[in-house]
mmCIF file of C-alpha atoms in Angstrom:
data_model
loop_
_atom_site.group_PDB
_atom_site.id
_atom_site.type_symbol
_atom_site.label_atom_id
_atom_site.label_comp_id
_atom_site.label_asym_id
_atom_site.label_seq_id
_atom_site.Cartn_x
_atom_site.Cartn_y
_atom_site.Cartn_z
ATOM 1 C CA UNK A 284 114.913 103.239 110.770
ATOM 2 C CA UNK A 285 111.579 100.775 110.843
ATOM 3 C CA UNK A 286 110.205 102.969 113.309
ATOM 4 C CA UNK A 287 110.458 105.520 111.089
ATOM 5 C CA UNK A 288 108.613 103.592 108.412
ATOM 6 C CA UNK A 289 106.060 102.476 111.068
ATOM 7 C CA UNK A 290 105.017 106.224 111.758
ATOM 8 C CA UNK A 291 105.218 107.054 108.151
ATOM 9 C CA UNK A 292 102.127 104.551 107.702
ATOM 10 C CA UNK A 293 100.677 105.993 110.899
ATOM 11 C CA UNK A 294 100.651 109.415 109.152
ATOM 12 C CA UNK A 295 99.214 107.972 105.856
ATOM 13 C CA UNK A 296 96.590 106.690 108.077
ATOM 14 C CA UNK A 297 95.826 110.059 109.697
ATOM 15 C CA UNK A 298 95.744 111.603 106.100
ATOM 16 C CA UNK A 299 93.280 109.466 104.953
ATOM 17 C CA UNK A 300 91.584 110.085 108.334
ATOM 18 C CA UNK A 301 91.419 113.754 107.296
ATOM 19 C CA UNK A 302 88.874 113.046 104.807
ATOM 20 C CA UNK A 303 87.260 109.639 105.823
ATOM 21 C CA UNK A 304 85.114 110.898 108.573
ATOM 22 C CA UNK A 305 84.141 114.182 106.946
ATOM 23 C CA UNK A 306 82.175 112.056 104.115
ATOM 24 C CA UNK A 307 78.326 112.754 104.279
ATOM 25 C CA UNK A 308 77.894 109.796 102.070
ATOM 26 C CA UNK A 309 77.900 106.634 104.152
ATOM 27 C CA UNK A 310 79.413 104.618 100.980
ATOM 28 C CA UNK A 311 82.383 107.023 100.590
ATOM 29 C CA UNK A 312 83.021 107.063 104.253
ATOM 30 C CA UNK A 313 83.675 103.085 103.869
ATOM 31 C CA UNK A 314 85.885 103.294 101.049
ATOM 32 C CA UNK A 315 87.987 105.849 102.451
ATOM 33 C CA UNK A 316 87.863 103.908 105.674
ATOM 34 C CA UNK A 317 89.225 100.792 104.008
ATOM 35 C CA UNK A 318 92.293 102.727 102.821
ATOM 36 C CA UNK A 319 92.766 104.348 106.359
ATOM 37 C CA UNK A 320 92.462 100.683 107.836
ATOM 38 C CA UNK A 321 94.978 99.242 105.375
ATOM 39 C CA UNK A 322 97.639 102.058 106.425
ATOM 40 C CA UNK A 323 96.924 100.978 110.280
ATOM 41 C CA UNK A 324 97.671 97.443 109.437
ATOM 42 C CA UNK A 325 101.160 98.057 108.483
ATOM 43 C CA UNK A 326 101.702 100.799 110.954
ATOM 44 C CA UNK A 327 100.839 98.672 114.103
ATOM 45 C CA UNK A 328 102.478 95.541 112.667
ATOM 46 C CA UNK A 329 105.716 97.559 112.469
ATOM 47 C CA UNK A 330 104.947 99.046 115.867
ATOM 48 C CA UNK A 331 104.737 95.335 117.113
ATOM 49 C CA UNK A 332 101.180 95.769 118.612
ATOM 50 C CA UNK A 333 99.588 92.488 117.401
ATOM 51 C CA UNK A 334 96.021 93.302 118.522
ATOM 52 C CA UNK A 335 96.076 96.557 116.764
ATOM 53 C CA UNK A 336 97.235 95.107 113.796
ATOM 54 C CA UNK A 337 94.621 92.108 114.117
ATOM 55 C CA UNK A 338 91.749 94.572 114.590
ATOM 56 C CA UNK A 339 92.676 96.953 111.649
ATOM 57 C CA UNK A 340 93.142 93.644 109.435
ATOM 58 C CA UNK A 341 89.770 92.529 110.460
ATOM 59 C CA UNK A 342 88.051 96.073 110.259
ATOM 60 C CA UNK A 343 89.592 96.397 106.776
ATOM 61 C CA UNK A 344 87.722 93.039 105.895
ATOM 62 C CA UNK A 345 84.956 94.193 107.244
ATOM 63 C CA UNK A 346 84.721 97.399 105.950
ATOM 64 C CA UNK A 347 85.329 95.820 102.317
ATOM 65 C CA UNK A 348 82.273 93.268 102.986
ATOM 66 C CA UNK A 349 80.217 96.173 104.122
ATOM 67 C CA UNK A 350 80.620 98.167 101.113
ATOM 68 C CA UNK A 351 78.625 95.004 99.358
ATOM 69 C CA UNK A 352 76.396 93.379 101.948
ATOM 70 C CA UNK A 353 74.831 95.011 105.039
ATOM 71 C CA UNK A 354 73.239 92.145 106.657
ATOM 72 C CA UNK A 355 72.981 91.626 110.627
ATOM 73 C CA UNK A 356 74.423 88.092 110.281
ATOM 74 C CA UNK A 357 77.802 89.361 108.725
ATOM 75 C CA UNK A 358 78.099 91.909 111.556
ATOM 76 C CA UNK A 359 77.614 89.429 114.367
ATOM 77 C CA UNK A 360 80.056 87.019 112.717
ATOM 78 C CA UNK A 361 82.677 90.009 112.675
ATOM 79 C CA UNK A 362 81.934 90.861 116.248
ATOM 80 C CA UNK A 363 82.448 87.243 117.382
ATOM 81 C CA UNK A 364 85.620 87.000 115.349
ATOM 82 C CA UNK A 365 86.939 90.392 116.786
ATOM 83 C CA UNK A 366 86.099 89.077 120.510
ATOM 84 C CA UNK A 367 87.800 85.670 119.912
ATOM 85 C CA UNK A 368 90.925 87.343 118.051
ATOM 86 C CA UNK A 369 91.021 89.598 120.995
ATOM 87 C CA UNK A 370 91.110 87.170 123.699
ATOM 88 C CA UNK A 371 93.967 85.103 121.626
ATOM 89 C CA UNK A 372 96.126 87.934 121.299
ATOM 90 C CA UNK A 373 95.775 89.755 124.564
ATOM 91 C CA UNK A 374 98.824 91.036 125.832
ATOM 92 C CA UNK A 375 97.891 93.498 128.557
ATOM 93 C CA UNK A 376 94.863 95.517 129.496
ATOM 94 C CA UNK A 377 95.882 98.283 127.277
ATOM 95 C CA UNK A 378 95.760 95.927 124.150
ATOM 96 C CA UNK A 379 92.126 94.944 124.710
ATOM 97 C CA UNK A 380 91.110 98.797 123.789
ATOM 98 C CA UNK A 381 91.565 98.277 120.018
ATOM 99 C CA UNK A 382 89.214 95.046 120.464
ATOM 100 C CA UNK A 383 86.566 97.232 121.934
ATOM 101 C CA UNK A 384 86.669 99.996 119.366
ATOM 102 C CA UNK A 385 86.558 97.548 116.615
ATOM 103 C CA UNK A 386 83.462 95.970 118.024
ATOM 104 C CA UNK A 387 82.135 99.180 118.267
ATOM 105 C CA UNK A 388 83.203 99.965 114.860
ATOM 106 C CA UNK A 389 81.626 96.744 113.445
ATOM 107 C CA UNK A 390 78.353 97.120 115.205
ATOM 108 C CA UNK A 391 78.247 100.756 113.557
ATOM 109 C CA UNK A 392 78.784 99.770 110.004
ATOM 110 C CA UNK A 393 76.523 96.915 109.961
ATOM 111 C CA UNK A 394 73.805 98.253 112.462
ATOM 112 C CA UNK A 395 73.656 101.827 112.404
ATOM 113 C CA UNK A 396 73.703 104.805 109.836
ATOM 114 C CA UNK A 397 74.036 108.569 109.416
ATOM 115 C CA UNK A 398 74.437 110.315 112.575
ATOM 116 C CA UNK A 399 74.054 107.425 115.044
ATOM 117 C CA UNK A 400 76.850 105.573 113.433
ATOM 118 C CA UNK A 401 79.008 108.725 113.624
ATOM 119 C CA UNK A 402 78.152 108.681 117.208
ATOM 120 C CA UNK A 403 79.417 105.386 117.889
ATOM 121 C CA UNK A 404 82.400 105.927 115.692
ATOM 122 C CA UNK A 405 83.261 108.777 118.152
ATOM 123 C CA UNK A 406 83.325 106.146 120.921
ATOM 124 C CA UNK A 407 85.283 103.921 119.440
ATOM 125 C CA UNK A 408 87.968 106.352 118.529
ATOM 126 C CA UNK A 409 88.067 107.262 122.156
ATOM 127 C CA UNK A 410 89.250 103.441 122.892
ATOM 128 C CA UNK A 411 91.868 103.820 119.968
ATOM 129 C CA UNK A 412 92.979 107.155 121.244
ATOM 130 C CA UNK A 413 93.757 105.804 124.581
ATOM 131 C CA UNK A 414 95.540 102.519 123.082
ATOM 132 C CA UNK A 415 97.549 104.806 120.716
ATOM 133 C CA UNK A 416 98.633 107.240 123.225
ATOM 134 C CA UNK A 417 100.091 104.301 125.485
ATOM 135 C CA UNK A 418 102.069 102.903 122.449
ATOM 136 C CA UNK A 419 103.150 106.206 121.286
ATOM 137 C CA UNK A 420 101.713 106.081 117.994
ATOM 138 C CA UNK A 421 101.978 109.647 116.519
ATOM 139 C CA UNK A 422 99.875 108.828 113.589
ATOM 140 C CA UNK A 423 97.398 106.891 115.675
ATOM 141 C CA UNK A 424 96.794 109.774 118.168
ATOM 142 C CA UNK A 425 96.584 112.249 115.272
ATOM 143 C CA UNK A 426 94.121 109.761 113.372
ATOM 144 C CA UNK A 427 91.767 109.462 116.344
ATOM 145 C CA UNK A 428 91.571 113.002 117.440
ATOM 146 C CA UNK A 429 90.451 113.596 113.935
ATOM 147 C CA UNK A 430 87.974 111.006 113.713
ATOM 148 C CA UNK A 431 86.472 112.403 116.732
ATOM 149 C CA UNK A 432 86.347 116.316 115.535
ATOM 150 C CA UNK A 433 86.037 115.098 112.198
ATOM 151 C CA UNK A 434 82.562 112.839 113.248
ATOM 152 C CA UNK A 435 81.447 115.580 115.473
ATOM 153 C CA UNK A 436 81.709 118.264 112.580
ATOM 154 C CA UNK A 437 79.694 115.843 110.260
ATOM 155 C CA UNK A 438 77.051 115.009 112.631
ATOM 156 C CA UNK A 439 76.442 118.836 112.809
ATOM 157 C CA UNK A 440 76.479 119.125 109.099
ATOM 158 C CA UNK A 441 74.115 116.363 108.894
ATOM 159 C CA UNK A 442 71.639 117.547 111.210
ATOM 160 C CA UNK A 443 71.382 120.470 109.197
ATOM 161 C CA UNK A 444 70.781 118.456 106.058
ATOM 162 C CA UNK A 445 67.538 116.760 105.016
ATOM 163 C CA UNK A 446 67.346 113.158 105.578
ATOM 164 C CA UNK A 447 67.245 112.195 101.800
ATOM 165 C CA UNK A 448 70.702 113.543 101.123
ATOM 166 C CA UNK A 449 72.483 111.720 103.772
ATOM 167 C CA UNK A 450 72.599 108.296 101.974
#
């Protein structure tokens, strides 16, 4: 039963992912992303994936803060926390992938915008996709697949939109 509940939260995160990375507005993207990460926290906790749980908890906090503050020093603090937390919770080589993906996401949120941010999200999603496949996270695999294709689709849309409309 716990596995069904865990996978349900993974599917919920996937559904948030369907709309998150299609957003042309960086602000709306971050709001939907926050909801996605909160579902992922519960999902990975119930799946017993400690580094993925910690990474998503930190991702949720980081995303919430990035909605209000976009200062470089905050991004650096979150990068360091990710690395320390990841080293502490390290279980196997596969468990490092959520930390790498989270570091890429942190850097993206605090130091990038628009197309560059979305390209970095694709790279981070590849780390998460690999991790999720190894732990048999159905919702996680679906989510990261959507993240990759959604960001590619949005990058194409942004290339066709004047720069002033990308805010």
